[in-house]
Structure formats: structure tokens, C-alpha cells
mmCIF file of C-alpha atoms in Angstrom:
data_model
loop_
_atom_site.group_PDB
_atom_site.id
_atom_site.type_symbol
_atom_site.label_atom_id
_atom_site.label_comp_id
_atom_site.label_asym_id
_atom_site.label_seq_id
_atom_site.Cartn_x
_atom_site.Cartn_y
_atom_site.Cartn_z
ATOM 1 C CA MET A 1 117.696 150.943 126.489
ATOM 2 C CA PRO A 2 119.401 153.388 129.115
ATOM 3 C CA GLU A 3 122.664 154.726 127.537
ATOM 4 C CA SER A 4 125.065 151.978 127.125
ATOM 5 C CA LEU A 5 128.037 150.910 124.993
ATOM 6 C CA PHE A 6 125.863 148.999 122.620
ATOM 7 C CA ASN A 7 123.733 152.021 121.356
ATOM 8 C CA GLY A 8 126.594 154.694 121.305
ATOM 9 C CA PHE A 9 125.666 156.025 124.790
ATOM 10 C CA THR A 10 122.517 157.251 123.355
ATOM 11 C CA ASP A 11 118.814 157.299 124.598
ATOM 12 C CA TYR A 12 116.894 158.090 121.353
ATOM 13 C CA GLY A 13 113.223 157.299 122.230
ATOM 14 C CA ILE A 14 110.765 156.118 119.722
ATOM 15 C CA GLY A 15 111.269 156.030 115.739
ATOM 16 C CA ILE A 16 109.837 155.117 112.672
ATOM 17 C CA GLY A 17 110.893 153.114 109.871
ATOM 18 C CA LEU A 18 111.509 155.605 106.826
ATOM 19 C CA ARG A 19 110.015 154.584 103.689
ATOM 20 C CA ALA A 20 109.426 156.283 100.216
ATOM 21 C CA PRO A 21 105.631 156.437 100.402
ATOM 22 C CA HIS A 22 106.108 158.769 103.786
ATOM 23 C CA TYR A 23 108.885 161.236 102.337
ATOM 24 C CA ARG A 24 106.328 163.862 101.093
ATOM 25 C CA HIS A 25 104.553 163.678 104.416
ATOM 26 C CA ILE A 26 107.739 163.887 106.450
ATOM 27 C CA LEU A 27 109.300 166.950 104.456
ATOM 28 C CA SER A 28 105.895 168.590 104.145
ATOM 29 C CA ARG A 29 104.277 168.058 107.592
ATOM 30 C CA LYS A 30 107.484 167.553 109.755
ATOM 31 C CA PRO A 31 105.806 164.871 111.998
ATOM 32 C CA VAL A 32 106.749 164.709 115.661
ATOM 33 C CA VAL A 33 109.076 161.637 115.797
ATOM 34 C CA ASP A 34 112.315 160.945 117.621
ATOM 35 C CA TRP A 35 114.048 159.530 114.820
ATOM 36 C CA PHE A 36 114.060 157.606 111.593
ATOM 37 C CA GLU A 37 115.472 153.870 110.904
ATOM 38 C CA ILE A 38 116.739 153.994 107.359
ATOM 39 C CA ILE A 39 117.397 150.563 105.379
ATOM 40 C CA SER A 40 121.287 151.202 104.599
ATOM 41 C CA GLU A 41 121.263 149.352 101.294
ATOM 42 C CA ASN A 42 118.565 152.039 99.994
ATOM 43 C CA PHE A 43 121.419 154.696 100.233
ATOM 44 C CA MET A 44 124.535 153.142 99.780
ATOM 45 C CA ILE A 45 124.851 154.850 96.204
ATOM 46 C CA ASP A 46 126.993 157.941 94.774
ATOM 47 C CA GLY A 47 124.146 160.278 94.320
ATOM 48 C CA GLY A 48 120.596 160.475 93.148
ATOM 49 C CA ARG A 49 117.139 161.505 94.645
ATOM 50 C CA PRO A 50 117.748 158.747 97.699
ATOM 51 C CA LEU A 51 120.496 160.518 98.941
ATOM 52 C CA HIS A 52 118.955 163.938 98.269
ATOM 53 C CA ILE A 53 116.126 163.052 100.377
ATOM 54 C CA LEU A 54 118.057 161.459 102.905
ATOM 55 C CA ASP A 55 119.783 164.597 103.573
ATOM 56 C CA GLN A 56 116.665 166.672 103.862
ATOM 57 C CA ILE A 57 115.658 164.294 106.610
ATOM 58 C CA LEU A 58 119.096 164.491 108.298
ATOM 59 C CA ASP A 59 118.633 168.129 108.331
ATOM 60 C CA GLN A 60 115.493 167.651 110.870
ATOM 61 C CA TYR A 61 115.970 164.293 112.244
ATOM 62 C CA LYS A 62 118.147 161.783 113.888
ATOM 63 C CA VAL A 63 118.629 158.610 111.989
ATOM 64 C CA VAL A 64 119.682 155.074 112.738
ATOM 65 C CA GLN A 65 121.040 152.668 109.917
ATOM 66 C CA HIS A 66 119.618 149.207 109.642
ATOM 67 C CA GLY A 67 121.000 146.739 107.233
ATOM 68 C CA VAL A 68 119.291 143.986 105.490
ATOM 69 C CA SER A 69 122.290 142.040 103.685
ATOM 70 C CA MET A 70 125.354 141.620 105.985
ATOM 71 C CA TYR A 71 124.462 138.140 106.394
ATOM 72 C CA PHE A 72 126.587 137.583 109.468
ATOM 73 C CA GLY A 73 125.818 133.818 109.373
ATOM 74 C CA SER A 74 127.142 133.164 106.049
ATOM 75 C CA ALA A 75 130.245 131.357 105.654
ATOM 76 C CA GLU A 76 132.246 133.792 103.547
ATOM 77 C CA LYS A 77 134.063 136.757 104.824
ATOM 78 C CA PRO A 78 132.323 140.258 104.659
ATOM 79 C CA ASN A 79 132.269 141.715 101.366
ATOM 80 C CA ARG A 80 134.608 144.606 101.075
ATOM 81 C CA GLU A 81 133.113 146.756 98.885
ATOM 82 C CA HIS A 82 130.008 146.583 100.711
ATOM 83 C CA LEU A 83 131.777 147.469 103.860
ATOM 84 C CA ARG A 84 133.198 150.394 102.099
ATOM 85 C CA ARG A 85 129.915 151.706 101.033
ATOM 86 C CA LEU A 86 128.573 151.193 104.249
ATOM 87 C CA ARG A 87 131.317 153.108 105.880
ATOM 88 C CA GLN A 88 130.615 156.149 103.746
ATOM 89 C CA LEU A 89 126.996 156.014 104.670
ATOM 90 C CA VAL A 90 127.820 155.712 108.344
ATOM 91 C CA LYS A 91 129.909 158.849 108.167
ATOM 92 C CA ARG A 92 127.258 160.785 106.249
ATOM 93 C CA THR A 93 124.463 159.897 108.792
ATOM 94 C CA SER A 94 126.358 159.935 112.007
ATOM 95 C CA THR A 95 124.218 156.761 112.828
ATOM 96 C CA PRO A 96 125.263 156.002 116.697
ATOM 97 C CA TRP A 97 125.125 152.327 116.057
ATOM 98 C CA LEU A 98 124.014 149.983 113.225
ATOM 99 C CA SER A 99 122.388 146.923 113.217
ATOM 100 C CA ASP A 100 121.801 143.815 110.729
ATOM 101 C CA HIS A 101 120.184 140.472 111.233
ATOM 102 C CA LEU A 102 121.452 137.226 112.660
ATOM 103 C CA CYS A 103 120.921 135.227 109.831
ATOM 104 C CA TRP A 104 122.650 133.828 106.494
ATOM 105 C CA GLY A 105 121.466 134.421 102.999
ATOM 106 C CA SER A 106 124.648 134.466 100.708
ATOM 107 C CA VAL A 107 126.831 131.520 99.165
ATOM 108 C CA ASP A 108 129.660 132.024 97.073
ATOM 109 C CA GLY A 109 128.807 135.940 96.260
ATOM 110 C CA ARG A 110 125.278 134.974 95.326
ATOM 111 C CA TYR A 111 122.469 136.712 97.372
ATOM 112 C CA THR A 112 119.195 135.283 98.088
ATOM 113 C CA HIS A 113 117.809 138.489 99.411
ATOM 114 C CA ASP A 114 115.947 136.699 102.115
ATOM 115 C CA LEU A 115 116.783 136.510 105.987
ATOM 116 C CA LEU A 116 117.312 132.691 106.415
ATOM 117 C CA PRO A 117 117.289 131.010 109.623
ATOM 118 C CA MET A 118 120.540 129.446 111.054
ATOM 119 C CA PRO A 119 121.466 126.153 112.616
ATOM 120 C CA TYR A 120 122.084 126.868 116.179
ATOM 121 C CA THR A 121 125.537 125.215 116.717
ATOM 122 C CA PHE A 122 128.440 126.390 118.841
ATOM 123 C CA GLU A 123 130.492 126.342 115.430
ATOM 124 C CA ALA A 124 128.054 128.505 113.700
ATOM 125 C CA ALA A 125 127.893 130.986 116.778
ATOM 126 C CA ARG A 126 131.901 131.132 116.591
ATOM 127 C CA VAL A 127 131.908 131.841 112.831
ATOM 128 C CA THR A 128 128.954 134.528 113.198
ATOM 129 C CA ALA A 129 130.722 136.348 116.157
ATOM 130 C CA GLN A 130 133.889 136.564 114.216
ATOM 131 C CA LYS A 131 132.220 138.345 111.377
ATOM 132 C CA VAL A 132 130.371 140.770 113.390
ATOM 133 C CA ARG A 133 133.570 141.694 115.185
ATOM 134 C CA GLU A 134 135.288 142.263 111.570
ATOM 135 C CA VAL A 135 132.463 144.539 110.777
ATOM 136 C CA ARG A 136 132.425 146.366 113.869
ATOM 137 C CA ASP A 137 136.219 147.481 113.908
ATOM 138 C CA PHE A 138 136.065 147.994 110.250
ATOM 139 C CA LEU A 139 133.075 150.509 110.732
ATOM 140 C CA GLU A 140 134.060 151.800 114.087
ATOM 141 C CA ILE A 141 130.864 151.880 115.576
ATOM 142 C CA PRO A 142 128.809 149.755 117.953
ATOM 143 C CA ILE A 143 126.813 146.531 116.371
ATOM 144 C CA ALA A 144 123.583 144.971 117.303
ATOM 145 C CA VAL A 145 122.459 141.934 115.841
ATOM 146 C CA GLU A 146 118.706 141.316 115.097
ATOM 147 C CA ASN A 147 116.725 138.019 115.866
ATOM 148 C CA VAL A 148 114.960 136.898 112.727
ATOM 149 C CA SER A 149 111.313 135.489 112.391
ATOM 150 C CA SER A 150 111.672 131.651 111.138
ATOM 151 C CA TYR A 151 109.643 129.130 109.610
ATOM 152 C CA ALA A 152 111.940 125.994 109.592
ATOM 153 C CA GLU A 153 114.379 124.472 112.032
ATOM 154 C CA PHE A 154 117.475 122.396 111.562
ATOM 155 C CA HIS A 155 117.967 118.996 113.443
ATOM 156 C CA VAL A 156 121.644 119.556 113.981
ATOM 157 C CA SER A 157 120.691 122.443 116.340
ATOM 158 C CA GLU A 158 122.614 122.162 119.686
ATOM 159 C CA MET A 159 120.765 124.955 121.570
ATOM 160 C CA THR A 160 117.722 127.023 121.585
ATOM 161 C CA GLU A 161 117.277 130.262 119.623
ATOM 162 C CA TRP A 162 117.808 132.418 122.671
ATOM 163 C CA GLU A 163 120.749 130.403 123.903
ATOM 164 C CA PHE A 164 122.413 130.916 120.277
ATOM 165 C CA LEU A 165 121.601 134.578 120.430
ATOM 166 C CA ASN A 166 123.056 134.987 123.843
ATOM 167 C CA GLU A 167 126.192 132.999 122.703
ATOM 168 C CA VAL A 168 127.096 135.064 119.580
ATOM 169 C CA VAL A 169 126.542 138.265 121.499
ATOM 170 C CA GLU A 170 128.795 137.424 124.341
ATOM 171 C CA GLN A 171 131.661 136.041 121.811
ATOM 172 C CA ALA A 172 131.077 139.005 119.649
ATOM 173 C CA ASP A 173 130.453 141.405 122.411
ATOM 174 C CA CYS A 174 127.976 143.280 120.435
ATOM 175 C CA GLY A 175 124.436 144.286 121.284
ATOM 176 C CA ILE A 176 121.161 143.309 120.374
ATOM 177 C CA LEU A 177 118.133 144.685 118.347
ATOM 178 C CA LEU A 178 115.529 142.549 119.807
ATOM 179 C CA ASP A 179 112.625 142.229 117.668
ATOM 180 C CA VAL A 180 109.643 141.258 119.786
ATOM 181 C CA ASN A 181 107.183 140.608 116.592
ATOM 182 C CA ASN A 182 109.983 138.116 115.403
ATOM 183 C CA ILE A 183 109.828 136.300 118.650
ATOM 184 C CA TYR A 184 106.283 135.942 118.867
ATOM 185 C CA VAL A 185 105.909 134.837 115.185
ATOM 186 C CA SER A 186 108.872 132.061 115.889
ATOM 187 C CA SER A 187 107.102 130.980 119.208
ATOM 188 C CA ARG A 188 103.991 130.242 117.076
ATOM 189 C CA ASN A 189 105.686 128.624 114.334
ATOM 190 C CA HIS A 190 107.900 126.560 116.606
ATOM 191 C CA ASN A 191 105.579 126.136 119.550
ATOM 192 C CA PHE A 192 107.912 127.554 122.367
ATOM 193 C CA ASP A 193 107.054 130.115 125.019
ATOM 194 C CA PRO A 194 107.971 133.476 123.848
ATOM 195 C CA PHE A 195 108.285 135.090 127.435
ATOM 196 C CA THR A 196 110.959 132.290 127.906
ATOM 197 C CA TYR A 197 112.799 133.865 125.273
ATOM 198 C CA VAL A 198 112.415 137.483 126.335
ATOM 199 C CA ASN A 199 113.506 136.665 129.966
ATOM 200 C CA SER A 200 116.714 135.010 128.528
ATOM 201 C CA VAL A 201 117.909 138.114 126.863
ATOM 202 C CA PRO A 202 120.526 139.916 128.740
ATOM 203 C CA ALA A 203 119.052 143.180 129.088
ATOM 204 C CA GLU A 204 122.286 145.176 129.511
ATOM 205 C CA ARG A 205 123.056 144.218 125.776
ATOM 206 C CA VAL A 206 119.731 145.349 124.011
ATOM 207 C CA ALA A 207 120.434 148.527 121.963
ATOM 208 C CA GLN A 208 117.003 148.802 120.446
ATOM 209 C CA ILE A 209 113.635 146.992 119.997
ATOM 210 C CA HIS A 210 111.565 146.719 116.862
ATOM 211 C CA ILE A 211 107.620 145.915 117.261
ATOM 212 C CA ALA A 212 105.642 145.387 114.037
ATOM 213 C CA GLY A 213 102.702 143.494 113.085
ATOM 214 C CA HIS A 214 102.125 140.009 111.339
ATOM 215 C CA SER A 215 99.735 138.177 109.130
ATOM 216 C CA LYS A 216 97.881 135.059 110.635
ATOM 217 C CA PHE A 217 97.421 131.771 108.339
ATOM 218 C CA LYS A 218 95.987 128.448 109.119
ATOM 219 C CA LYS A 219 99.160 126.684 109.929
ATOM 220 C CA TYR A 220 101.546 129.496 110.799
ATOM 221 C CA ILE A 221 101.933 133.084 111.080
ATOM 222 C CA LEU A 222 104.101 135.511 108.882
ATOM 223 C CA ASP A 223 106.145 138.403 109.623
ATOM 224 C CA THR A 224 104.530 141.151 107.082
ATOM 225 C CA HIS A 225 104.505 144.539 108.956
ATOM 226 C CA ASP A 226 101.268 145.168 107.543
ATOM 227 C CA HIS A 227 98.833 144.750 110.577
ATOM 228 C CA PRO A 228 98.470 146.522 113.836
ATOM 229 C CA VAL A 229 101.285 146.169 116.196
ATOM 230 C CA LEU A 230 99.563 145.147 119.441
ATOM 231 C CA ASP A 231 98.232 141.624 119.869
ATOM 232 C CA PRO A 232 96.080 140.801 123.001
ATOM 233 C CA GLU A 233 97.752 137.336 123.219
ATOM 234 C CA PHE A 234 101.149 139.037 123.791
ATOM 235 C CA ASP A 235 101.270 142.366 125.404
ATOM 236 C CA ARG A 236 104.614 142.608 123.539
ATOM 237 C CA PRO A 237 105.651 146.436 123.900
ATOM 238 C CA GLY A 238 104.202 147.129 127.458
ATOM 239 C CA TYR A 239 105.828 143.721 128.678
ATOM 240 C CA VAL A 240 109.429 144.212 127.093
ATOM 241 C CA ARG A 241 109.538 147.816 127.622
ATOM 242 C CA ASN A 242 109.053 147.423 131.236
ATOM 243 C CA TYR A 243 111.435 144.246 131.553
ATOM 244 C CA PHE A 244 114.107 146.211 129.692
ATOM 245 C CA ARG A 245 113.180 149.756 130.830
ATOM 246 C CA THR A 246 113.749 151.095 127.543
ATOM 247 C CA TRP A 247 111.907 153.513 125.346
ATOM 248 C CA THR A 248 114.546 153.357 122.495
ATOM 249 C CA THR A 249 112.113 151.793 120.151
ATOM 250 C CA LEU A 250 111.419 151.335 116.416
ATOM 251 C CA GLY A 251 107.705 151.027 115.106
ATOM 252 C CA TRP A 252 107.106 149.898 111.830
ATOM 253 C CA PHE A 253 104.370 151.741 109.876
ATOM 254 C CA CYS A 254 104.709 150.618 106.221
ATOM 255 C CA ARG A 255 101.738 152.546 104.607
ATOM 256 C CA PRO A 256 101.395 156.221 104.218
ATOM 257 C CA GLU A 257 98.300 156.365 106.306
ATOM 258 C CA LYS A 258 100.089 154.625 109.248
ATOM 259 C CA THR A 259 102.300 157.846 109.797
ATOM 260 C CA ALA A 260 99.572 159.260 111.992
ATOM 261 C CA ARG A 261 99.666 156.256 114.097
ATOM 262 C CA GLY A 262 103.311 156.662 114.879
ATOM 263 C CA GLU A 263 102.678 160.241 116.036
ATOM 264 C CA LYS A 264 99.963 158.978 118.199
ATOM 265 C CA PHE A 265 102.490 156.305 119.694
ATOM 266 C CA HIS A 266 104.986 159.122 120.254
ATOM 267 C CA LYS A 267 102.368 161.364 121.946
ATOM 268 C CA GLU A 268 101.303 158.755 124.346
ATOM 269 C CA ARG A 269 104.803 157.779 125.078
ATOM 270 C CA THR A 270 105.629 161.435 126.035
#
């Protein structure tokens, strides 16, 4: 997105998800990439090789943090030790904003390590928004919530997924990490129009966009990040970037041989 409150008033361009198989290539070849997105939980430690690698990346590139276990939609309060370690990492990376998923995945301190869909109710939106505000106030940086792919729905839902997303971000006054692939995956699994979803998202709140690939099965499609990004049935990056006028985009290239594709994507953009 253009510079805004929700991405720390930055315009970072196109990034790639940082993964261990890429380390040697990145540090030796120094590919042309605007920035790397890191999974926060991989680096929330006191020392060792992960932080050594991260510091080398930070010497050459900008980094944005993306979390996978905040579970804004879970009922319990945010874990204070988790937040303390997360704040240490935020100071280390100087990430201009931080993202995590609009989902639940923990109960009574037990973690599923999965991104589970939520019931789209006003009460769930209220509780979720309160947690987002608490995390933002503790970390003192902008927060963006990401829509997840889903494979089940709740009968108690009182609104659509995009209405729920809008309800949460308005109450929390936070940004959106719009995962275009997740919209497409869920639209196929739940039979809704993905363009209706995209057109309903408040453009001024989109801090970042994710694009990735998925796997198709007989009765459903699965968000796997292991197939080509573009899909002829839904010109996702082109349509969404034009709609939101954004180049603050993260492309997932999960295998080492995909790094070249990321460089090509960057060159086409520039």
C-alpha cells in the first residue's frame, strides 16, 4: 500500500518469505529483493544459528515480522512471555509493522499449531479486537491481521468472512494483511465470489498483500504454498494490486529453486 499508519508509513515494495533452504543462496548471491518476511517464532530465542543468520540478513536487507501463533481469536489473554520475547525481536529487526493471523488455535495454554477458522459473530469480533489492541499497545508498533484459508464453517456465524474481517479491524483500528490466495482457496471451498470479498475490503487499511500457490484436490483446494502463484481463473496479483494501488507485496517461494522466480518477479515490477 501507499505509506499509511498501518504499515508504519513505509512503501517497501515486493518481498519474499525467508526460509532456511534459502540462507546459503541469499548470503552468497545477494539476490535483488526489496525485503524479507520472517516467521517471528523462528527467531524468538536467546542466541544460536537462527539469530546469527538473521543478523547477517539484517546487515543487507529490510525485514518484516509475520507471526503464526498469536491466535487473536482464542479466548484467553495474550501470553505475556510470548509478548516479551516478541518485543525483543521487534527491537532487533526494527520491523515497521507486525502481522499475524485472524484465527484461533489455543485453549487453556495448549497450542494446536494450526490456524483454525473462527465463528463470524459480533462477540468473537469484540474479543478479537480487544486482543489486537492489547498486543499493539504492548509492542508499540502497527498490527495487521491476516485472513486465513478455511475448510469448515460455523452455523452460528452472523456475517460473512469479509464482514467479520472489517468488523475486527474497525474495532481494533488495525491494518490488514490481505492474503489473496487464502481468499481464492476459501471462495472455492465455500462457494462465494472472491471478487466480492476483495471489493469489500477497506483499501486504506491494507498494509501488505500475500500471494502464494495452492494444491487442487477433487472436492477442495488446499493452501500449500508449493505451486505457481498465478491462476488463470483469478488474476489475483494483477487485479488486487490495481484495486489497492499497492506494491507492498510478499510472494511465497518455499523451495530453493524458487528464489530465482522471486528475483524475476522483482525485475518485472521494476
